[in-house]
Coordinates of C-alpha atoms in Angstrom, one line a residue:
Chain A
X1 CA -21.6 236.1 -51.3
X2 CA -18.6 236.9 -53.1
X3 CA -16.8 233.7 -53.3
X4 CA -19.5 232.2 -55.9
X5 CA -17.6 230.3 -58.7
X6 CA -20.8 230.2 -60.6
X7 CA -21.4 233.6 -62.6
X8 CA -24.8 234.4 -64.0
X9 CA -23.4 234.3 -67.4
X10 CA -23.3 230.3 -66.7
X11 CA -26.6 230.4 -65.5
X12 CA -27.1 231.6 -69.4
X13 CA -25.5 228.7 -70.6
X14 CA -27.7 226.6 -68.7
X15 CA -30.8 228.3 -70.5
X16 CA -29.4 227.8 -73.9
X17 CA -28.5 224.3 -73.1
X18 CA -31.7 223.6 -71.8
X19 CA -33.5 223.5 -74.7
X20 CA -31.9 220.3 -75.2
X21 CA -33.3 218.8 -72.8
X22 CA -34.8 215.9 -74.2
X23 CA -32.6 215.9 -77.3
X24 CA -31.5 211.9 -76.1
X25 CA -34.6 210.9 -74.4
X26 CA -34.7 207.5 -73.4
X27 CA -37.3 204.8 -72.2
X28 CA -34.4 203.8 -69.1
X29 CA -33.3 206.8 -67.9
X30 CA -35.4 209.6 -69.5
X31 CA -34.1 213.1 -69.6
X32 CA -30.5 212.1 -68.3
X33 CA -28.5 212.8 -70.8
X34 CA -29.9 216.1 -71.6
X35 CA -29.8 217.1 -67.7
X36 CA -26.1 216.4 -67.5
X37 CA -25.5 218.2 -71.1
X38 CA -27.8 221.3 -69.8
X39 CA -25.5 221.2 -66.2
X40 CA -21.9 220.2 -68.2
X41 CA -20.2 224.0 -68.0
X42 CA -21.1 224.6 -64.6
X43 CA -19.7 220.9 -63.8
X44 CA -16.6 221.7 -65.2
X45 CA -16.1 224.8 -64.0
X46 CA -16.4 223.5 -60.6
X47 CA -14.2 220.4 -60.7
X48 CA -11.4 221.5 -62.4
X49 CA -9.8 217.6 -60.9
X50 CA -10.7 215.5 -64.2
X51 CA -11.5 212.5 -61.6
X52 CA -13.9 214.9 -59.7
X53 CA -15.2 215.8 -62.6
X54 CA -15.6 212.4 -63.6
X55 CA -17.7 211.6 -60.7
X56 CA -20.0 214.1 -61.2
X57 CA -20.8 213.5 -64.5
X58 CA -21.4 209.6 -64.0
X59 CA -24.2 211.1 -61.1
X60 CA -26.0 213.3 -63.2
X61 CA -26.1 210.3 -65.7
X62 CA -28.8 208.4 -63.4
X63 CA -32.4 208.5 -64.0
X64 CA -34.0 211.9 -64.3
X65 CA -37.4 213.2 -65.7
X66 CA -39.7 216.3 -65.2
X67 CA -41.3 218.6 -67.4
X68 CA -39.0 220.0 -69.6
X69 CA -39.8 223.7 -68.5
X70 CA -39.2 223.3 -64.9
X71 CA -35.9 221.3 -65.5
X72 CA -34.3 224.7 -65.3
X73 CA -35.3 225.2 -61.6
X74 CA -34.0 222.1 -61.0
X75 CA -30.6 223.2 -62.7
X76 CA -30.1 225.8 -61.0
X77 CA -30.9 224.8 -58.0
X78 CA -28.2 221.5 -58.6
X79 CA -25.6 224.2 -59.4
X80 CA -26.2 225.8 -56.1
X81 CA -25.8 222.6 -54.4
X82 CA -22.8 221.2 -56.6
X83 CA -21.0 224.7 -56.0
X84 CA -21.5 224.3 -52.4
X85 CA -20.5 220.8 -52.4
X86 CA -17.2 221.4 -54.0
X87 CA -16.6 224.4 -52.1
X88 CA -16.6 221.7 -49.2
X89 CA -19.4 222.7 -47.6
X90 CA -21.9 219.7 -46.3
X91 CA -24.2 219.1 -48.7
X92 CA -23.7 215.3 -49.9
X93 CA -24.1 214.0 -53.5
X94 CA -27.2 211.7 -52.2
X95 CA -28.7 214.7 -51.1
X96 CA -28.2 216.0 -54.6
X97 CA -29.9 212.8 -56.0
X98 CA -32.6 212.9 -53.7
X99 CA -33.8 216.7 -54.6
X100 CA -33.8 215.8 -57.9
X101 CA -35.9 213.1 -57.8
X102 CA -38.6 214.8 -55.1
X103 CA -38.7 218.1 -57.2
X104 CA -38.3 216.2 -60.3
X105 CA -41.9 214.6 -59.9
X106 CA -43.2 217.8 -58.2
X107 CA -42.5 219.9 -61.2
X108 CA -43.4 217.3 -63.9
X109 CA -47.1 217.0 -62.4
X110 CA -47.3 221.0 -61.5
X111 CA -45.9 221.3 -65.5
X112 CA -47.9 218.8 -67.4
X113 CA -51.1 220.3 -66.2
X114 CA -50.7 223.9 -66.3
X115 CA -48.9 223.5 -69.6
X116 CA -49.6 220.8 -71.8
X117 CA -53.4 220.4 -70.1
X118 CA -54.5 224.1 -70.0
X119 CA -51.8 226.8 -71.1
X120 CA -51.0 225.3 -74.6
X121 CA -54.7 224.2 -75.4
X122 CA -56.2 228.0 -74.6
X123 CA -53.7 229.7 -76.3
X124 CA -54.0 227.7 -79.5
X125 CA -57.6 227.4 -79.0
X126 CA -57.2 231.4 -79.1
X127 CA -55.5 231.2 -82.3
X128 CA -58.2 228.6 -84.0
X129 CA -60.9 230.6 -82.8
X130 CA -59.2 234.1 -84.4
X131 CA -59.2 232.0 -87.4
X132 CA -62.5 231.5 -87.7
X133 CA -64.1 234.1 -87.1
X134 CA -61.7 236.4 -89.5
X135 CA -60.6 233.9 -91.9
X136 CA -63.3 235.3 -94.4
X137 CA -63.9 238.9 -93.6
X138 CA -59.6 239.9 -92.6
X139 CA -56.7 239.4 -94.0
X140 CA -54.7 239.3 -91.4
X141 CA -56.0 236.2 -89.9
X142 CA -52.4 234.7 -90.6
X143 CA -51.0 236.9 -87.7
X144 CA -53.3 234.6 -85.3
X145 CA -50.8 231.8 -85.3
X146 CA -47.9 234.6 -84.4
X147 CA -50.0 235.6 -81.3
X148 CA -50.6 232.5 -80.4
X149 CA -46.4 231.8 -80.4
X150 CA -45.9 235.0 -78.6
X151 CA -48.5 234.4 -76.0
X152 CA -47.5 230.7 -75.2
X153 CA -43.7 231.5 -75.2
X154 CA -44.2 234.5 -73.2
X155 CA -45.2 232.5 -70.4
X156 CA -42.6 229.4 -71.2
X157 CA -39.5 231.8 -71.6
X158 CA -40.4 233.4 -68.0
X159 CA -40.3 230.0 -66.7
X160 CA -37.1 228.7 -68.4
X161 CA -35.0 232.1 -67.3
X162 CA -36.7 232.6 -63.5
X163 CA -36.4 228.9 -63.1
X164 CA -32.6 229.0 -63.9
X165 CA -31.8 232.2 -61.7
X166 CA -34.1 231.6 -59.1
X167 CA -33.8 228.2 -58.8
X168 CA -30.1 228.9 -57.9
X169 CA -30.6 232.1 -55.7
X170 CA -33.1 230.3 -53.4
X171 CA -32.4 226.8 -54.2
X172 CA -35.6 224.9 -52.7
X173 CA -37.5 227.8 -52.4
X174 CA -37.9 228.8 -55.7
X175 CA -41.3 226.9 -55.2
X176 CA -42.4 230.5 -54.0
X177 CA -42.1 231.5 -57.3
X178 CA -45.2 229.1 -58.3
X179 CA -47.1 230.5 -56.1
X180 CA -46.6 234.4 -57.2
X181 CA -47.5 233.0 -60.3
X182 CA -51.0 231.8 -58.4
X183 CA -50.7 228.6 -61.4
X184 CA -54.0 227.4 -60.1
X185 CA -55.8 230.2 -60.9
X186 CA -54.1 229.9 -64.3
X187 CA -55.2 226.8 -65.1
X188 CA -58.8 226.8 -64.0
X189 CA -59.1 230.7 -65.6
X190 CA -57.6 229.8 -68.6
X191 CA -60.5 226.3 -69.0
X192 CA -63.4 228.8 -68.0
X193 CA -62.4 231.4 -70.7
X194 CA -61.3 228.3 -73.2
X195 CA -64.6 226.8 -73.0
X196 CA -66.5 230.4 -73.3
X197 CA -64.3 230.7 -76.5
X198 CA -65.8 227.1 -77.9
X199 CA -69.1 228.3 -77.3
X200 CA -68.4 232.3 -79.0
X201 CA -66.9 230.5 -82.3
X202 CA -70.2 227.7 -82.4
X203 CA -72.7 230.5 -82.1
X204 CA -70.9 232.8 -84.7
X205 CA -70.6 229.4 -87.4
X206 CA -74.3 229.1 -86.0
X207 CA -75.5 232.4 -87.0
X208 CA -73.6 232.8 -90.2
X209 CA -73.3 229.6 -91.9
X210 CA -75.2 228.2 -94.6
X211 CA -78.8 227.6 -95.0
X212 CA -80.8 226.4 -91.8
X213 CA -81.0 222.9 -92.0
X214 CA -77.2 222.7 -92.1
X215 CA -76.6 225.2 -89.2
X216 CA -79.1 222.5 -87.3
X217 CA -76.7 219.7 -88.3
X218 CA -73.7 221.7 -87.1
X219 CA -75.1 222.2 -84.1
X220 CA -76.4 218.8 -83.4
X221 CA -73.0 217.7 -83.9
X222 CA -71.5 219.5 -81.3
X223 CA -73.7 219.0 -78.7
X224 CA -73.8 215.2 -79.5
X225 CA -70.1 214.8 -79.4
X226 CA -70.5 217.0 -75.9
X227 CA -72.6 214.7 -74.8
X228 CA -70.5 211.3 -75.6
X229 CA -67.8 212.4 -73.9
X230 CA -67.7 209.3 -71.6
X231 CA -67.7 206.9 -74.2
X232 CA -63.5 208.1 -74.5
X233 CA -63.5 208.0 -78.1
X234 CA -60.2 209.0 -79.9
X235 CA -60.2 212.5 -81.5
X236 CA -59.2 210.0 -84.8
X237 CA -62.2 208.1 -84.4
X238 CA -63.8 210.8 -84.8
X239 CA -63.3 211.9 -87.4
X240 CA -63.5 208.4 -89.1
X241 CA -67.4 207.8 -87.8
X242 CA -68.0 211.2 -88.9
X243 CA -66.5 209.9 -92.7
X244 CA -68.2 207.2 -92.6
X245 CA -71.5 208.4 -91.4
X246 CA -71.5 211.2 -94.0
X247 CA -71.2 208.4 -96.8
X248 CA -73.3 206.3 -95.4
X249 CA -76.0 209.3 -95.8
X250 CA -74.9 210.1 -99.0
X251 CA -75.3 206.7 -100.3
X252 CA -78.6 206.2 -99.0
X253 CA -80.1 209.4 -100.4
Chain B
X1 CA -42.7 220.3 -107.5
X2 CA -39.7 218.4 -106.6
X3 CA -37.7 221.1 -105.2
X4 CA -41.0 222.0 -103.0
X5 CA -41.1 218.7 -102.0
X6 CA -37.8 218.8 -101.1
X7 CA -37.9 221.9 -99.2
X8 CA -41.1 221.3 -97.3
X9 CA -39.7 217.6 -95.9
X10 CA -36.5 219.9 -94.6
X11 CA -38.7 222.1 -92.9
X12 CA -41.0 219.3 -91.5
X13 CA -37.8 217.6 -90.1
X14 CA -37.1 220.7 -88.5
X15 CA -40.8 221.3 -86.9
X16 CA -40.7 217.6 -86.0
X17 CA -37.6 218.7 -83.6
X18 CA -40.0 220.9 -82.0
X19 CA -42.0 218.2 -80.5
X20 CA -39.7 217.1 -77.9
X21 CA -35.9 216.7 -79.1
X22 CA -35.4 220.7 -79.3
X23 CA -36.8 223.4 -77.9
X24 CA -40.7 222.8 -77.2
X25 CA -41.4 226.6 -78.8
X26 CA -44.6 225.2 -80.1
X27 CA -43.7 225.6 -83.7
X28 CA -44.8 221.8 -84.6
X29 CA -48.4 222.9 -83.4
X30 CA -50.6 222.7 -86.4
X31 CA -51.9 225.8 -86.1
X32 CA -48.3 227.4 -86.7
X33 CA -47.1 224.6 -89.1
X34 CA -50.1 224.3 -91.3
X35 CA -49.7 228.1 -91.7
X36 CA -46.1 228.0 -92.6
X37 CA -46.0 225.3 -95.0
X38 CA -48.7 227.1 -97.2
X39 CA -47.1 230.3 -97.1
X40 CA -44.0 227.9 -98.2
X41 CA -45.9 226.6 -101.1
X42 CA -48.1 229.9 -102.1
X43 CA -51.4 228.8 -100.3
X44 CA -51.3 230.4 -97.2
X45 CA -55.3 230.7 -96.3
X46 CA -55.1 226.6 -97.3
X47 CA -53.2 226.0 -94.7
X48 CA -54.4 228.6 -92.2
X49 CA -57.7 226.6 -92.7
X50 CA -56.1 222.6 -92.3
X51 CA -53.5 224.2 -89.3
X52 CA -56.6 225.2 -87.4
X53 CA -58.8 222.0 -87.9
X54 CA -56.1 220.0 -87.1
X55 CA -55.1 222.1 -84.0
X56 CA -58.5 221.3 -82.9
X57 CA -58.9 218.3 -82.9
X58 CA -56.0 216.8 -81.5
X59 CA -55.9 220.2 -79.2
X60 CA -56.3 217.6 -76.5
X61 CA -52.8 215.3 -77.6
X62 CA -50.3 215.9 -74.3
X63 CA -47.6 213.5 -73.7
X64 CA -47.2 212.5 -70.0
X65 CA -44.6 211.1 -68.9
X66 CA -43.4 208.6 -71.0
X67 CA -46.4 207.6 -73.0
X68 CA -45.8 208.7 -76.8
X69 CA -49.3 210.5 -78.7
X70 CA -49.7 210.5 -82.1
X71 CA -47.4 213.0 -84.0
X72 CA -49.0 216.0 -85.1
X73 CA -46.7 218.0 -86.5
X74 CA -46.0 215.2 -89.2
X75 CA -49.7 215.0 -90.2
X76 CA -49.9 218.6 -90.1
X77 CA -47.3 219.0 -92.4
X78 CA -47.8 216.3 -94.9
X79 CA -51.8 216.9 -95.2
X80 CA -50.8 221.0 -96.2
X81 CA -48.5 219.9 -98.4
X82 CA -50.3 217.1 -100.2
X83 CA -53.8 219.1 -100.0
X84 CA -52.0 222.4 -101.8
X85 CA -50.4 220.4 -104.4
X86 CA -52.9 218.0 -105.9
X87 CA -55.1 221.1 -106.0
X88 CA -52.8 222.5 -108.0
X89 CA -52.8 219.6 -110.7
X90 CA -56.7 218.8 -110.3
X91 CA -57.4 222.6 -110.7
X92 CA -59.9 222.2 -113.1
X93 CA -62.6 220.2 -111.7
X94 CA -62.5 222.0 -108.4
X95 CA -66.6 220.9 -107.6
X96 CA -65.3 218.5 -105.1
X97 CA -62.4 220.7 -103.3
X98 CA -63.7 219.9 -100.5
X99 CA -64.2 216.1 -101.1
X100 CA -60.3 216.1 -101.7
X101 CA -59.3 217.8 -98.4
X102 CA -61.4 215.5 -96.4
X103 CA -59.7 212.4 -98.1
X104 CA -56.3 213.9 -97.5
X105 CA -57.2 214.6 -94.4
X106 CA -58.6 210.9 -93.2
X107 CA -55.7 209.5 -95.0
X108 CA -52.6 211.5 -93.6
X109 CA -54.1 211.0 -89.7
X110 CA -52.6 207.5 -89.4
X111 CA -49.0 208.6 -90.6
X112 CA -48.9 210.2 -86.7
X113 CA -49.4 206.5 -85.3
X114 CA -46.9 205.4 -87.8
X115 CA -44.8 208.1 -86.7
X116 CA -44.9 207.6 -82.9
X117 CA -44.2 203.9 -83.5
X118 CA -41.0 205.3 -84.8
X119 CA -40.5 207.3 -82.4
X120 CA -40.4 204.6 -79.9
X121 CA -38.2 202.7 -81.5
X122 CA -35.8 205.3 -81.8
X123 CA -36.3 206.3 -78.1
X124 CA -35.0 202.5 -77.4
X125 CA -32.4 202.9 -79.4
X126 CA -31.0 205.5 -77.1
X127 CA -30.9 203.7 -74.9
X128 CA -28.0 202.1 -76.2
X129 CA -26.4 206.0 -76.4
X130 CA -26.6 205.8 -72.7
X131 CA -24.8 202.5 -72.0
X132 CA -22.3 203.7 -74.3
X133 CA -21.6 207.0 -72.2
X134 CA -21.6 205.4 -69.4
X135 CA -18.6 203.7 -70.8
X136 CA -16.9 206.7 -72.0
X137 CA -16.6 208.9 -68.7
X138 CA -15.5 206.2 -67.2
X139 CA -12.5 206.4 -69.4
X140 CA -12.8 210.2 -69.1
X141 CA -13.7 211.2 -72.2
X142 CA -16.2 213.7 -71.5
X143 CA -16.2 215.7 -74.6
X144 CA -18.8 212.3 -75.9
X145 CA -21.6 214.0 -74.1
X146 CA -22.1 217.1 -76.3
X147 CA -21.2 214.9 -79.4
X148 CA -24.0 212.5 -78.6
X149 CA -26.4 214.8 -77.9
X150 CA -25.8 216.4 -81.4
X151 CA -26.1 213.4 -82.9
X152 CA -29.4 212.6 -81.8
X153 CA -31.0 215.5 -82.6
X154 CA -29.5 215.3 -86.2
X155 CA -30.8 211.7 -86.0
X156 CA -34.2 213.0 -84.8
X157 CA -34.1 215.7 -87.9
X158 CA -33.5 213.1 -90.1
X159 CA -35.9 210.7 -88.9
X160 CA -38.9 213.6 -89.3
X161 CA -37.3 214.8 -93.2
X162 CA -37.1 210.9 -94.3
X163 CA -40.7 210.2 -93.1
X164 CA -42.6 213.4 -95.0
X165 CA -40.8 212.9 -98.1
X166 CA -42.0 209.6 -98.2
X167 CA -45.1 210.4 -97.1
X168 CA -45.5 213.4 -99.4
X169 CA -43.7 211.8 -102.4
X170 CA -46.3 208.7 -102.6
X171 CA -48.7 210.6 -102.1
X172 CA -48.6 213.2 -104.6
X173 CA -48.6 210.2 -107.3
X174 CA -50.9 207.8 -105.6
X175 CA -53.3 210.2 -104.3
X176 CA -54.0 212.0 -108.0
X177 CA -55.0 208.6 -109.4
X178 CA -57.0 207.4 -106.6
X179 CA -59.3 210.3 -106.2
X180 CA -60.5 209.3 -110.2
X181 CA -61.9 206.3 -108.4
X182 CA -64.0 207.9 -106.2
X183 CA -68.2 207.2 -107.0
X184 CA -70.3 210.1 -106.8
X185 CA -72.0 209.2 -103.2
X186 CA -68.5 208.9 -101.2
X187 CA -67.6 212.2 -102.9
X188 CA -70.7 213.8 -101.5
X189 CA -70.1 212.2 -98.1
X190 CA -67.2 213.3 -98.1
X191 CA -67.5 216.9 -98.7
X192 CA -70.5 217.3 -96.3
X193 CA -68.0 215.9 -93.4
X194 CA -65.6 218.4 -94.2
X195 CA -68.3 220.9 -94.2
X196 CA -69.4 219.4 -90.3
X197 CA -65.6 219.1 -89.5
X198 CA -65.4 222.4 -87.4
X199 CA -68.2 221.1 -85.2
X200 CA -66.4 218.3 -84.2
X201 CA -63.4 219.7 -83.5
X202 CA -64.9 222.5 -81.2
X203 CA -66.6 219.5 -79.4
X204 CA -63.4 218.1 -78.8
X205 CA -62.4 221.0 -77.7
X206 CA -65.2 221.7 -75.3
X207 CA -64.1 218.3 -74.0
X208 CA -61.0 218.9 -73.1
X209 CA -61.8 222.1 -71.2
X210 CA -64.6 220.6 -69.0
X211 CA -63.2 217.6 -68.1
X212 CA -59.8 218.9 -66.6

């Protein structure tokens, strides 16, 4: 175990770098660039050859994408198998390729719904719904958006530093670490309690708002957009018919 | 005001960052930008108030794979901004404050198309970043990498500063002058949708938590 030539203050770089990950983002090959930026220490650290080194640079320069979280299980688990490889051990560099192509699409899917679909959307919804109900009575109703940064991140940061050391202690089976984190039960929690918090903030506007015939209107709003949610129409949209039916009214009366 | 200008387009090309060239902290939410650039400019509740409507409802944008949604954080930004300062010159008649917001509001959504239409061009573009690495480790020079990198996230800075002080610049002189325009009945509309405007974004975001 002691012959490692990767040190977990690299694994650190890798975390720092990460954040680039998209920084060069590209319609051919996607989050290349940034990979091989977020993997370059550990690359030269491990080829100290410059025509080694060379070589592995122009493979991590293919086509990669994922979710930009996960990415840094992927690193680490591509510094395990690039320290192993140039220890001469028998991992091959299409090996390399093909891991980070399976995973690649694994994470992106596992990341885009339990992030983008249900962790950033309940957490902010957190936050909006904070604002309204204390925006009048509090003060502190700015401190919503701070909670809201340290709840998301909380869970974000966990992911970028785990996914980094873990990914590169256990290499492919770092997918255990999803499951300790039971990220189904996230998601489909975190939609239950997201839509009990829509229906908390409408009956609090509904009770306290203005005189009756506008609470009505409020409510009839809500439930009508509820109701047309087949039709698809874009949250922009809207907000235009809503515009234009409001002057429409108001012209008319 | 132009120093706040200024200062507020700096900060919006660094929250436009946010939204995929650096980090993905969540700062170019609305609900953390709208916040921030009213504390900037003196107005914090103001922009407590747009950061939240706007937060809900686009609550449901998520770019998936490589589709490119509307740009938030540019909206968010440039409807604080321009809401806080022409309230500030039209503080005397402040009947239809709420009129105002709404029309700031309906006119700044569009500039996150515009924006993402930018966006893809630029994302073509580096392309062409790509081809030339490829050429460069070849040669060996692998010091480009980092250098390239850099450069497109000034380039992505740059793009996001550019874009609100445009934005904000035209419209803190056209938008002034075309609000004296407005009849009576649009005024009305408009304030009673800005009134309705939390319904509809709680719908949307009833939505998008039933239907995933």
């Amino acid at each position: 175990m002691d012959n490692r030539i990767v040190r977990k203050s690299d694994l650190y770089r890798i975390f720092w770098r990460s954040f680039c990950l998209q920084a060069v983002w590209n319609f051919e090959r996607m989050q290349n660039l940034g990979f091989l930026y977020t993997l370059a220490p550990v690359l030269n650290k491990l080829y100290p050859e410059k025509e080694q080194r060379i070589q592995s640079y122009k493979r991590h320069l293919e086509f990669f994408n994922t979710h930009p979280y996960f990415a840094n299980a992927l690193a680490g688990i591509v510094a395990r198998l690039e320290e192993e490889m140039a220890k001469g051990g028998e991992v091959k560099p299409e090996e390399i390729t093909t891991v980070k192509m399976s995973m690649g699409g694994a994470f992106g899917g596992i990341g885009d719904s339990l992030f983008w679909a249900s962790w950033r959307p309940f957490t902010a919804l957190l936050a909006c719904v904070l604002v309204i109900i204390y925006l009048k009575e509090w003060e502190g109703a700015w401190l919503a958006p701070l909670f809201f940064l340290l709840l998301y991140n909380f869970l974000h940061f966990h992911i970028r530093i785990k996914g980094v050391i873990e990914g590169y202690e256990r290499k492919t089976k770092v997918v255990r670490l999803l499951k300790k984190m039971r990220y189904t039960s996230t998601i489909s929690s975190s939609h239950l309690i997201g839509s009990g918090l829509v229906l908390l903030a409408v009956t609090v506007i509904f009770l306290r708002q203005w005189e009756a015939m506008k609470s009505l209107l409020f409510l009839a709003l809500f439930l009508s957009i509820v109701f047309l949610r087949r039709l698809r129409i874009s949250s922009a949209k809207l907000v235009y018919l809503l515009v234009g039916i409001c002057c429409a009214v108001a012209y008319i009366f | 005001m132009i120093a706040e200008i200024l200062l507020v387009s700096f900060i919006g090309g660094l929250l436009s960052l946010d939204v995929s060239a650096w980090g993905q902290i969540m700062v170019s939410r609305p609900i953390v930008c709208g916040p921030l650039i009213g504390f900037l400019l003196g107005d914090l509740k103001t922009g407590l108030i747009i950061g939240a409507l706007l937060e809900l409802i686009w609550i449901n944008v998520i770019s998936v794979g490589a589709a490119i949604p509307p740009d938030v954080t540019i909206v968010a930004v440039a409807c604080t901004t321009l809401i806080v300062l022409t309230e500030r010159t039209l503080q005397p008649v402040s009947n239809f404050q709420s009129s105002y917001r709404m029309a700031i509001l309906a006119l700044t959504m569009p500039l996150g198309k515009i924006f993402g239409i930018a966006d893809v061009k630029q994302r073509k573009l580096n392309a062409h970043f790509v081809h030339y690495l490829d050429r460069e480790v070849t040669k060996g020079n692998l010091g480009a990498v980092g250098k390239v990198n850099y450069l497109s996230i000034f380039l992505f800075f740059l793009k996001g500063f550019l874009f609100s002080l445009i934005a904000i610049t035209v419209g803190v002189y056209v938008l002034p002058k075309l609000f004296a325009y407005l009849p009576y009945d649009i005024l009305a509309g408009l304030d009673f949708a800005y009134r309705l405007l939390p319904a509809l974004g709680l719908a949307i975001a009833f939505n998008t938590f039933r239907g995933l």
